XYZ file of C-alpha atoms in Angstrom:
700
model
C -37.914 48.029 -39.067
C -36.485 49.805 -42.088
C -34.178 47.897 -44.379
C -32.685 51.249 -45.387
C -31.323 52.038 -41.932
C -30.212 48.631 -40.709
C -27.093 46.897 -41.984
C -27.929 43.746 -40.010
C -29.676 41.065 -42.010
C -33.229 40.481 -40.877
C -35.032 37.204 -40.100
C -38.496 37.397 -41.640
C -41.496 35.069 -41.942
C -44.200 36.107 -44.428
C -47.614 34.583 -45.113
C -50.597 35.118 -47.414
C -54.174 34.391 -46.400
C -55.002 30.757 -47.052
C -57.104 30.072 -50.185
C -60.176 27.986 -49.465
C -59.879 24.436 -50.798
C -63.197 24.212 -52.633
C -62.535 26.309 -55.727
C -59.998 27.579 -58.221
C -57.629 30.507 -57.852
C -58.969 33.666 -59.518
C -57.612 37.149 -60.177
C -58.865 38.352 -56.797
C -56.695 35.824 -54.971
C -53.753 36.735 -57.165
C -53.680 40.375 -56.091
C -52.636 39.345 -52.597
C -50.212 36.633 -53.649
C -48.519 38.852 -56.234
C -48.296 41.746 -53.752
C -46.693 39.490 -51.160
C -44.370 37.785 -53.634
C -43.034 41.155 -54.849
C -42.266 42.177 -51.261
C -40.619 38.816 -50.526
C -38.484 38.879 -53.680
C -37.325 42.401 -52.805
C -36.278 41.239 -49.329
C -34.386 38.314 -50.837
C -32.549 40.678 -53.181
C -31.538 42.718 -50.123
C -29.959 39.612 -48.603
C -32.394 39.087 -45.725
C -33.221 35.624 -44.363
C -36.850 35.346 -45.357
C -39.344 32.489 -45.541
C -42.590 32.715 -47.496
C -45.245 30.134 -46.591
C -48.898 29.494 -47.285
C -51.366 26.606 -47.303
C -54.832 25.620 -48.402
C -57.612 26.275 -45.885
C -59.030 22.778 -45.996
C -61.680 22.474 -43.267
C -65.342 23.330 -42.829
C -68.848 22.341 -43.837
C -68.547 23.597 -47.462
C -65.613 21.223 -48.022
C -67.618 18.324 -46.635
C -70.642 19.135 -48.807
C -68.616 19.732 -51.963
C -66.805 16.416 -51.577
C -70.157 14.682 -51.018
C -71.500 16.313 -54.176
C -68.489 15.069 -56.151
C -68.793 11.564 -54.697
C -65.302 11.541 -53.183
C -63.940 11.815 -49.663
C -62.844 15.277 -48.442
C -59.182 14.248 -48.219
C -59.016 13.453 -51.924
C -60.836 16.646 -52.868
C -58.568 18.929 -50.847
C -55.462 17.166 -52.161
C -56.625 17.602 -55.755
C -57.467 21.271 -55.166
C -54.122 21.872 -53.455
C -52.243 20.479 -56.472
C -54.257 22.775 -58.747
C -53.566 25.809 -56.536
C -49.848 25.060 -56.339
C -49.602 24.763 -60.130
C -51.455 28.033 -60.693
C -49.339 29.937 -58.177
C -46.109 28.535 -59.618
C -47.145 29.620 -63.110
C -47.703 33.158 -61.811
C -44.147 32.968 -60.377
C -45.295 33.065 -56.742
C -42.148 31.894 -54.960
C -43.384 30.097 -51.851
C -40.787 28.349 -49.729
C -43.571 26.015 -48.617
C -47.205 25.481 -49.592
C -48.971 23.158 -47.167
C -52.507 22.323 -45.969
C -54.391 23.032 -42.752
C -55.376 19.355 -42.806
C -51.917 18.290 -41.668
C -50.247 16.616 -38.704
C -48.353 19.826 -37.889
C -51.508 21.925 -37.832
C -53.420 19.374 -35.764
C -50.668 19.250 -33.137
C -50.358 23.040 -32.937
C -54.145 23.599 -32.835
C -54.510 21.124 -29.979
C -51.530 22.639 -28.134
C -52.860 26.194 -28.407
C -56.379 25.119 -27.418
C -55.096 23.153 -24.407
C -53.040 26.137 -23.216
C -56.031 28.454 -23.574
C -58.229 25.934 -21.754
C -55.724 25.520 -18.923
C -55.645 29.291 -18.383
C -59.428 29.537 -18.216
C -59.902 31.192 -21.599
C -62.305 28.508 -22.923
C -65.934 28.671 -21.782
C -68.900 26.403 -22.530
C -72.620 27.057 -22.717
C -75.758 25.649 -24.299
C -77.002 27.373 -27.453
C -80.054 26.778 -29.642
C -79.566 26.301 -33.381
C -81.580 25.281 -36.385
C -81.048 21.623 -37.244
C -81.619 19.823 -40.559
C -83.435 16.570 -39.630
C -82.868 15.014 -43.062
C -79.157 15.787 -43.308
C -78.595 15.291 -39.579
C -76.593 18.474 -39.067
C -76.806 21.865 -37.421
C -77.127 24.717 -39.906
C -74.900 27.797 -39.784
C -76.598 31.102 -40.655
C -75.897 30.983 -44.386
C -77.254 27.456 -44.673
C -80.752 28.708 -43.858
C -83.092 30.553 -46.206
C -86.598 31.850 -45.698
C -88.816 34.913 -45.415
C -87.403 38.100 -43.910
C -89.048 38.732 -40.515
C -88.936 42.511 -41.136
C -90.127 43.159 -44.711
C -91.483 39.663 -45.499
C -89.313 39.288 -48.640
C -88.988 35.641 -49.586
C -85.847 33.580 -50.281
C -83.563 35.620 -48.002
C -80.440 34.427 -46.199
C -80.600 33.250 -42.623
C -78.770 36.244 -41.167
C -79.658 39.243 -43.351
C -82.118 40.493 -45.957
C -80.895 41.684 -49.346
C -84.123 43.608 -49.870
C -84.404 45.761 -46.730
C -80.922 45.324 -45.237
C -82.174 43.983 -41.924
C -79.993 41.634 -39.855
C -81.444 38.951 -37.598
C -80.897 35.525 -36.104
C -81.658 32.399 -38.192
C -84.199 31.443 -35.546
C -86.210 34.584 -36.448
C -86.559 33.655 -40.138
C -90.124 32.927 -41.249
C -90.771 29.678 -43.141
C -87.112 28.595 -42.836
C -85.670 25.856 -45.002
C -82.297 24.146 -45.207
C -80.391 24.971 -48.385
C -78.620 21.616 -47.967
C -81.645 19.333 -48.255
C -84.649 21.642 -48.580
C -86.070 20.275 -45.322
C -87.761 22.455 -42.701
C -85.205 22.857 -39.897
C -86.050 22.327 -36.228
C -84.604 24.021 -33.153
C -82.183 21.953 -31.062
C -79.852 22.688 -28.156
C -76.148 21.911 -28.173
C -73.175 22.634 -25.928
C -70.622 24.887 -27.599
C -67.099 25.995 -26.728
C -66.186 29.689 -26.674
C -62.885 31.576 -26.656
C -63.050 34.385 -24.079
C -62.008 37.231 -26.385
C -63.161 40.029 -24.011
C -60.450 38.946 -21.530
C -57.866 40.297 -23.989
C -59.562 43.632 -24.697
C -56.931 45.960 -23.221
C -54.055 44.062 -24.817
C -55.824 44.224 -28.169
C -56.549 47.941 -27.834
C -52.867 48.571 -27.167
C -51.643 46.257 -29.913
C -53.970 47.544 -32.620
C -52.664 51.088 -31.953
C -49.013 50.015 -31.705
C -48.234 50.529 -35.399
C -48.719 46.836 -36.195
C -51.740 47.699 -38.363
C -52.514 50.235 -41.043
C -54.333 53.237 -39.635
C -57.513 52.370 -41.549
C -57.495 48.898 -39.967
C -56.954 50.242 -36.462
C -59.801 52.715 -36.914
C -62.134 49.971 -38.140
C -61.297 47.747 -35.191
C -62.062 50.620 -32.821
C -65.695 50.229 -33.892
C -65.660 46.643 -32.590
C -64.288 47.822 -29.260
C -67.066 50.441 -29.096
C -69.657 47.700 -29.632
C -67.976 45.501 -27.034
C -66.044 42.297 -27.727
C -67.941 39.025 -27.438
C -66.905 35.488 -26.675
C -66.133 33.632 -29.905
C -67.795 30.317 -30.731
C -64.904 28.029 -31.743
C -66.797 24.713 -31.933
C -68.964 22.972 -34.486
C -71.024 19.814 -34.130
C -70.558 16.630 -36.135
C -70.789 16.016 -39.019
C -67.933 18.425 -39.764
C -64.673 18.115 -41.687
C -61.906 19.274 -39.372
C -60.039 18.443 -36.166
C -61.930 17.064 -33.196
C -61.582 19.152 -30.028
C -59.531 17.356 -27.325
C -61.706 15.684 -24.693
C -64.898 16.749 -26.483
C -66.249 13.855 -28.592
C -68.345 14.960 -31.550
C -67.149 18.563 -31.277
C -64.812 20.042 -33.903
C -62.686 23.155 -34.131
C -64.451 25.817 -36.200
C -62.448 26.363 -39.409
C -61.364 29.862 -38.331
C -59.749 28.444 -35.186
C -57.214 26.279 -37.004
C -56.909 28.332 -40.235
C -54.494 30.994 -38.901
C -52.648 28.310 -36.953
C -52.072 26.926 -40.452
C -49.436 29.627 -40.923
C -47.491 28.078 -38.075
C -48.228 24.574 -39.343
C -46.867 25.300 -42.813
C -43.766 26.931 -41.339
C -43.258 23.995 -38.939
C -43.397 21.643 -41.928
C -40.706 23.731 -43.657
C -38.593 23.900 -40.473
C -38.623 20.121 -40.125
C -37.548 19.686 -43.753
C -34.788 22.328 -43.712
C -33.623 22.233 -40.082
C -34.853 25.775 -39.306
C -35.429 26.797 -35.670
C -39.230 27.173 -35.410
C -39.120 28.674 -31.921
C -36.722 31.395 -33.026
C -39.597 32.909 -35.030
C -42.540 32.219 -32.688
C -41.240 32.470 -29.112
C -42.324 35.464 -27.023
C -38.953 37.224 -27.071
C -38.267 36.542 -30.759
C -36.361 39.229 -32.644
C -37.570 37.800 -35.963
C -40.299 39.581 -37.932
C -43.645 37.974 -38.835
C -45.917 39.560 -41.439
C -49.389 38.532 -42.609
C -50.727 39.859 -45.945
C -54.536 39.594 -46.047
C -57.680 40.975 -47.674
C -59.726 43.587 -45.861
C -62.630 41.158 -45.410
C -60.742 39.072 -42.812
C -59.262 41.881 -40.706
C -61.409 40.899 -37.704
C -60.015 37.366 -37.515
C -56.375 38.360 -38.008
C -56.303 41.448 -35.816
C -58.472 40.401 -32.864
C -58.918 36.618 -32.588
C -55.484 35.628 -33.844
C -53.306 37.908 -31.665
C -55.494 37.095 -28.652
C -55.052 33.347 -29.244
C -51.288 33.780 -29.573
C -51.120 35.906 -26.439
C -53.149 33.402 -24.433
C -51.040 30.462 -25.622
C -47.699 32.152 -24.907
C -46.590 32.858 -28.490
C -45.427 36.136 -30.004
C -47.843 38.288 -31.998
C -47.314 39.310 -35.651
C -44.988 42.227 -36.321
C -47.601 43.606 -38.715
C -50.781 42.586 -40.495
C -51.116 44.260 -43.898
C -54.542 44.438 -45.544
C -55.400 45.228 -49.154
C -58.689 45.999 -50.883
C -60.720 43.956 -53.332
C -60.243 43.573 -57.080
C -62.842 44.968 -59.435
C -62.746 44.447 -63.186
C -63.745 47.273 -65.522
C -65.077 49.229 -62.566
C -67.437 46.558 -61.198
C -67.343 43.441 -59.054
C -66.058 40.427 -60.912
C -68.920 39.043 -62.974
C -69.363 35.566 -64.334
C -72.047 36.736 -66.755
C -69.725 39.393 -68.225
C -66.677 37.145 -68.326
C -64.768 39.225 -65.773
C -64.780 36.561 -63.051
C -61.484 35.263 -64.392
C -59.737 32.188 -63.067
C -55.977 32.244 -62.869
C -55.730 29.314 -65.276
C -57.996 31.002 -67.816
C -55.739 34.065 -67.695
C -52.631 31.887 -68.156
C -54.198 30.208 -71.173
C -54.180 33.571 -72.961
C -51.720 36.024 -71.426
C -48.242 36.375 -69.925
C -48.452 36.313 -66.104
C -45.893 39.119 -65.851
C -48.354 41.507 -67.491
C -50.659 41.046 -64.485
C -47.796 41.209 -61.983
C -46.732 44.580 -63.370
C -50.249 46.011 -63.625
C -51.052 45.075 -60.039
C -47.722 46.521 -58.872
C -48.363 49.756 -60.770
C -51.680 50.240 -58.956
C -50.901 48.925 -55.468
C -50.515 51.325 -52.560
C -49.868 50.623 -48.887
C -53.452 51.621 -48.096
C -56.574 49.453 -48.080
C -57.741 50.609 -51.505
C -59.771 48.513 -53.920
C -57.907 47.953 -57.171
C -59.649 48.117 -60.530
C -58.353 45.898 -63.307
C -59.531 47.896 -66.304
C -58.702 45.564 -69.169
C -58.115 48.288 -71.780
C -55.952 50.286 -69.392
C -54.169 47.035 -68.501
C -53.150 46.482 -72.124
C -52.217 50.112 -72.725
C -50.150 50.458 -69.559
C -48.181 47.260 -70.056
C -47.534 48.116 -73.699
C -46.576 51.701 -72.896
C -44.476 51.124 -69.781
C -42.788 47.776 -70.244
C -42.589 47.454 -74.014
C -42.592 51.101 -75.097
C -40.348 52.464 -72.359
C -38.169 49.886 -70.578
C -37.558 47.145 -73.151
C -37.467 49.809 -75.871
C -34.208 51.141 -74.396
C -32.475 47.807 -74.948
C -33.966 47.251 -78.397
C -32.799 50.718 -79.549
C -29.227 50.223 -78.371
C -28.347 46.522 -78.436
C -28.014 45.987 -82.192
C -25.387 48.738 -82.490
C -23.301 47.151 -79.714
C -23.475 43.616 -81.118
C -23.062 44.483 -84.808
C -20.536 47.322 -84.606
C -18.580 46.610 -81.441
C -18.600 42.823 -81.107
C -20.957 43.002 -78.138
C -18.555 45.046 -76.009
C -19.818 47.874 -73.839
C -17.701 51.022 -73.746
C -15.436 51.985 -70.865
C -16.590 55.612 -71.235
C -19.624 57.133 -69.499
C -21.248 59.492 -71.990
C -23.567 61.274 -69.518
C -22.477 60.870 -65.907
C -25.312 63.040 -64.591
C -27.954 60.784 -66.155
C -26.152 57.673 -64.930
C -25.978 59.067 -61.402
C -29.660 60.025 -61.397
C -30.773 56.530 -62.391
C -28.341 54.766 -60.046
C -29.069 57.045 -57.082
C -32.799 56.357 -57.323
C -32.208 52.933 -55.795
C -32.660 54.046 -52.189
C -35.964 55.773 -52.918
C -37.276 52.821 -54.922
C -36.177 50.424 -52.162
C -38.093 52.512 -49.609
C -41.228 52.205 -51.744
C -40.826 48.440 -51.962
C -40.253 48.207 -48.217
C -43.362 50.269 -47.422
C -45.431 48.309 -50.003
C -46.115 51.497 -51.969
C -45.396 49.672 -55.210
C -47.353 52.059 -57.415
C -45.149 54.977 -56.354
C -42.059 52.885 -57.048
C -43.274 51.911 -60.522
C -43.984 55.568 -61.354
C -40.471 56.517 -60.314
C -38.974 53.763 -62.469
C -41.016 54.801 -65.502
C -40.025 58.454 -65.048
C -36.392 57.354 -65.210
C -37.148 55.248 -68.290
C -38.638 58.327 -69.971
C -35.444 60.274 -69.276
C -33.257 57.538 -70.722
C -35.406 57.305 -73.857
C -35.271 61.088 -74.202
C -31.466 60.960 -73.924
C -31.268 58.339 -76.697
C -33.719 60.266 -78.889
C -31.665 63.468 -78.554
C -28.368 61.697 -79.234
C -29.754 59.809 -82.279
C -27.128 57.033 -82.507
C -28.859 55.761 -85.656
C -27.803 58.981 -87.353
C -24.334 59.168 -85.826
C -23.503 55.624 -86.910
C -23.519 56.797 -90.532
C -20.432 58.905 -89.797
C -17.297 56.768 -89.435
C -15.715 59.427 -87.203
C -18.552 59.118 -84.680
C -18.274 55.399 -83.934
C -16.864 55.821 -80.433
C -19.661 58.212 -79.613
C -22.203 55.655 -80.829
C -20.655 52.986 -78.622
C -20.636 55.326 -75.618
C -24.275 56.368 -76.097
C -25.583 52.846 -76.632
C -23.464 51.450 -73.778
C -24.986 53.959 -71.395
C -28.440 53.070 -72.707
C -27.805 49.362 -72.065
C -26.507 50.141 -68.584
C -29.539 52.232 -67.753
C -31.784 49.420 -69.003
C -29.874 47.059 -66.708
C -30.384 49.341 -63.705
C -34.105 49.685 -64.404
C -34.414 45.916 -64.674
C -32.672 45.511 -61.314
C -35.372 47.756 -59.860
C -38.108 45.767 -61.627
C -36.762 42.306 -60.790
C -39.081 41.707 -57.793
C -42.054 42.395 -60.078
C -40.822 40.747 -63.288
C -38.600 37.797 -62.311
C -38.769 36.011 -65.684
C -38.078 39.147 -67.711
C -35.222 39.840 -65.297
C -33.804 36.347 -65.903
C -33.943 36.893 -69.677
C -32.258 40.266 -69.199
C -29.542 38.711 -67.038
C -28.812 36.153 -69.774
C -28.669 38.923 -72.393
C -26.321 41.050 -70.281
C -24.176 38.275 -68.770
C -25.006 39.710 -65.353
C -26.808 38.494 -62.212
C -28.893 41.644 -61.610
C -28.269 41.736 -57.859
C -29.766 44.696 -55.974
C -26.402 46.278 -55.125
C -25.663 46.268 -58.847
C -27.727 49.448 -59.213
C -24.738 51.351 -57.797
C -22.353 50.257 -60.564
C -22.089 50.226 -64.361
C -20.900 47.518 -66.724
C -17.848 48.784 -68.618
C -15.616 46.817 -71.007
C -18.213 44.112 -70.611
C -19.441 41.712 -73.295
C -23.151 41.219 -73.830
C -24.997 38.632 -75.895
C -27.090 39.142 -78.986
C -30.383 40.829 -78.191
C -33.570 38.810 -78.576
C -37.100 40.129 -78.178
C -37.738 40.172 -74.433
C -41.449 40.937 -74.224
C -44.372 40.973 -76.615
C -47.101 43.605 -76.591
C -50.448 42.771 -75.012
C -52.891 41.776 -77.729
C -56.450 42.941 -76.969
C -57.753 40.036 -79.043
C -56.233 37.713 -76.431
C -57.730 39.781 -73.611
C -61.149 39.493 -75.245
C -60.634 35.778 -75.810
C -59.891 35.429 -72.095
C -63.155 37.089 -71.093
C -65.046 35.035 -73.678
C -63.527 31.847 -72.246
C -64.609 32.932 -68.770
C -68.190 33.253 -70.025
C -67.942 29.806 -71.587
C -66.856 28.304 -68.273
C -69.974 29.672 -66.623
C -72.240 28.415 -69.411
C -70.898 24.894 -68.994
C -71.489 24.988 -65.250
C -75.062 26.189 -65.678
C -76.004 23.173 -67.797
C -75.875 20.894 -64.723
C -79.499 19.790 -64.441
C -79.478 18.077 -61.070
C -81.591 20.052 -58.615
C -79.808 18.508 -55.660
C -76.399 19.486 -57.055
C -77.617 23.052 -57.528
C -78.756 23.253 -53.932
C -75.430 21.991 -52.670
C -73.523 24.288 -54.980
C -75.544 27.164 -53.522
C -74.437 26.165 -50.027
C -70.796 26.136 -51.074
C -71.180 29.445 -52.871
C -72.838 31.106 -49.892
C -70.194 29.935 -47.452
C -67.378 30.806 -49.858
C -68.772 34.315 -50.004
C -68.114 34.606 -46.284
C -64.548 33.364 -46.596
C -63.780 35.080 -49.890
C -65.964 38.066 -50.900
C -63.795 38.506 -53.988
C -65.564 35.536 -55.480
C -69.069 36.916 -55.200
C -71.047 37.988 -58.229
C -73.687 40.403 -56.881
C -73.266 43.028 -59.608
C -75.453 46.085 -59.356
C -77.837 46.298 -62.304
C -76.845 48.593 -65.145
C -78.625 51.939 -65.324
C -79.729 53.791 -68.437
C -78.820 57.352 -69.396
C -82.273 58.529 -68.352
C -81.588 57.208 -64.845
C -78.285 59.040 -64.658
C -79.886 62.264 -65.993
C -82.106 62.378 -62.905
C -79.089 63.162 -60.706
C -78.946 66.852 -59.761
C -75.261 67.785 -59.368
C -75.056 71.218 -57.796
C -72.160 73.513 -56.861
C -72.615 74.514 -53.223
C -70.766 76.582 -50.631
C -69.591 75.049 -47.380
C -70.770 77.584 -44.802
C -69.915 75.448 -41.780
C -67.970 72.276 -40.996
C -67.727 70.432 -37.683
C -66.128 67.351 -36.169
C -68.534 64.476 -35.481
C -68.093 63.023 -32.019
C -67.078 59.325 -32.005
C -66.704 59.258 -35.803
C -63.223 58.700 -37.211
C -64.022 59.550 -40.816
C -66.998 61.918 -40.844
C -67.257 65.705 -40.997
C -70.636 67.408 -40.567
C -71.100 69.952 -43.376
C -73.664 72.733 -43.713
C -74.061 73.544 -47.397
C -75.648 76.612 -48.983
C -77.593 75.331 -51.958
C -78.684 78.423 -53.877
C -76.716 81.330 -52.404
C -73.416 82.090 -50.714
C -74.732 82.288 -47.141
C -77.121 80.655 -44.725
C -80.096 82.842 -45.680
C -80.963 80.627 -48.631
C -81.704 76.912 -48.648
C -79.155 74.834 -46.729
C -78.527 71.126 -46.373
C -76.775 69.078 -43.718
C -74.484 66.363 -45.060
C -72.166 63.922 -43.264
C -69.109 63.373 -45.490
C -66.402 60.743 -44.957
C -63.499 63.046 -45.846
C -61.804 63.554 -42.482
C -58.683 61.706 -43.657
C -58.027 64.523 -46.141
C -59.419 67.669 -44.487
C -59.854 69.347 -41.135
C -63.244 71.076 -40.728
C -61.785 74.571 -40.456
C -60.074 74.152 -43.847
C -63.405 73.632 -45.589
C -65.438 76.630 -44.454
C -65.968 79.050 -47.331
C -64.953 76.563 -50.015
C -67.063 75.325 -52.930
C -67.803 71.712 -53.713
C -70.180 69.554 -55.754
C -73.054 67.663 -54.167
C -75.868 65.355 -55.247
C -78.717 67.699 -54.339
C -81.684 65.407 -54.977
C -80.563 62.370 -52.989
C -83.190 61.202 -50.529
C -82.297 62.044 -46.890
C -80.742 59.219 -44.916
C -80.960 58.823 -41.157
C -77.552 58.083 -39.674
C -76.418 57.412 -36.119
C -75.194 61.002 -35.898
C -78.225 62.693 -37.480
C -79.943 63.199 -40.828
C -77.728 63.435 -43.953
C -79.525 65.362 -46.700
C -77.348 64.754 -49.724
C -73.953 63.517 -50.865
C -70.687 65.352 -51.472
C -68.653 64.048 -54.409
C -64.994 63.203 -53.831
C -62.254 61.773 -56.020
C -58.803 60.345 -55.485
C -57.049 57.171 -54.284
C -58.077 57.768 -50.675
C -56.477 58.708 -47.391
C -54.978 62.192 -47.579
C -55.257 62.163 -51.373
C -58.962 62.964 -51.613
C -60.347 66.006 -53.392
C -63.855 67.443 -53.206
C -63.414 71.087 -54.131
C -64.392 72.527 -57.479
C -61.318 74.304 -58.922
C -63.094 76.242 -61.645
C -63.004 80.044 -61.453
C -66.388 81.665 -61.655
C -68.288 78.806 -60.054
C -71.169 79.982 -57.892
C -73.439 78.231 -55.398
C -76.570 76.945 -57.081
C -74.939 76.330 -60.472
C -75.730 72.897 -61.874
C -72.945 70.645 -63.127
C -73.588 69.406 -66.664
């Protein structure tokens, strides 16, 4: 539903993915929470009835083990972590209406209700499965709690489900010389009855729903691969010992954490409804006209777009209006690294920098696609300083002193440049559409383009020169009043991103900065004395932040206890499943000599074809050393179908990595790599634009 076309106020429930309760909030988590908060604040400014809830994901084996390591019970640990998370989010101005826990009475009641309804309708199955069991710890071991020798390449110290060396995947029972990473003991094979959710029973509904517009196209395409492979029944039970909710009428069996985690959205909202007398059913009943949106990372698409809607359907609840996924955060072009100080906790950032810097930088780079976002720390400082300080706040600082000193703080009743005023005010609908569609980066670019025009207007008018002429005082007031008004309008547009700066601006202007205010100007209006609104980003503080992040790691690595290290490894491995943003598997740096080995060659595309059953691939035939097929050719599968149709490519030039070893794919042999650039989707460019380029030429 578009907020631009509907005058009726909307009822909206919004959630973020639940942070896991065994670690601190880091800059990866904050991408999602800032993205969601910006969207929520925009909807509030538009006058919609909107509720923003979240909770800590508080169940699972890693929680149990971490609490045991710390010598406390799990309940105390998750409560302590929840308080830390809530403080961090509040300090980043994340405006939750409720922040709860999955370990709650509301979540327990809802999980049991949904399970019982699924069971009554025949959607819960049981069967005996064999698992590795730790005889010392007295617990069954999930895949990532087993290590051993790869059964394929014989590499040692590999995970229980996949090999980092050869890429093979396998069952934990196939691992050679297995050991438990919990105790170090050799696991044994034991049978146990498990409970399964019959996901395949919902296949047609899920196929229809995933193509209904509820998901981004990239998500729907990815899920199509799961349908091609065939849906499987989902194991929703875990054996004791386990920290979670016991399954009704199944002693010693517990709900797997991913069963009750999404129900936690409902649990947190139910907690809010009970406190504020909100009608819970109005949002979750089958015929609800309310909207429900989940903002998540791309790593948990499967759970939110297959299991979750199927569970809701089976239990008689409505499905989400939309599930919006975002990409991962990289820092300086690489995965967040503890060794380099770029695995940055939210609190470490707050110790050094203004949270609104990060809110703006994320907004400036966010699209509505599932793109990874790179936090380049130098670009971060330059963009914030250029856009916010050098463009937006600069307008107020250039104009305010003239108004307060010369005109007793009164804005003029005259509009010096109506065309400029109209252009800035009329941009509101376009900027609102970008907020609504979550294309924040496009919205920020539009705002900064307007800021450039206002600064250009002030520079041309030169009020600092005119003020020297006593006959030009009215003109000075008119120019600076328009500048202040344009600053006000820009800050209305930026308020969802920069709520604290907006509050300071509102106090300076004696104005509320409501969204509809972008259509009007303040005339004959008194403003207060201008005070510095925002400081420039200091790179010394950025560097201090990364240094502090390195220090945190060094302190952790001094823990000598071998047992603690083993348990920490368990927690880390499981956390990597729940939160890939927190991993630290950085690719090793390469030297210039390594890079010099790459043969970049201009080639001609002499044929291009669709690839059957491939959503993203085009099969290219490339002429390596001449302009036709008589010379050497290569076959390459390129994932560029989102930007090009095959017939558009024939006869064009592009750049390829000519000396890449051939790779066998499902669709055939790929004998190289085509280079592409751009943010993704339709904005992807592979063609060489240089005149005079010829096939066979090397790129230097």
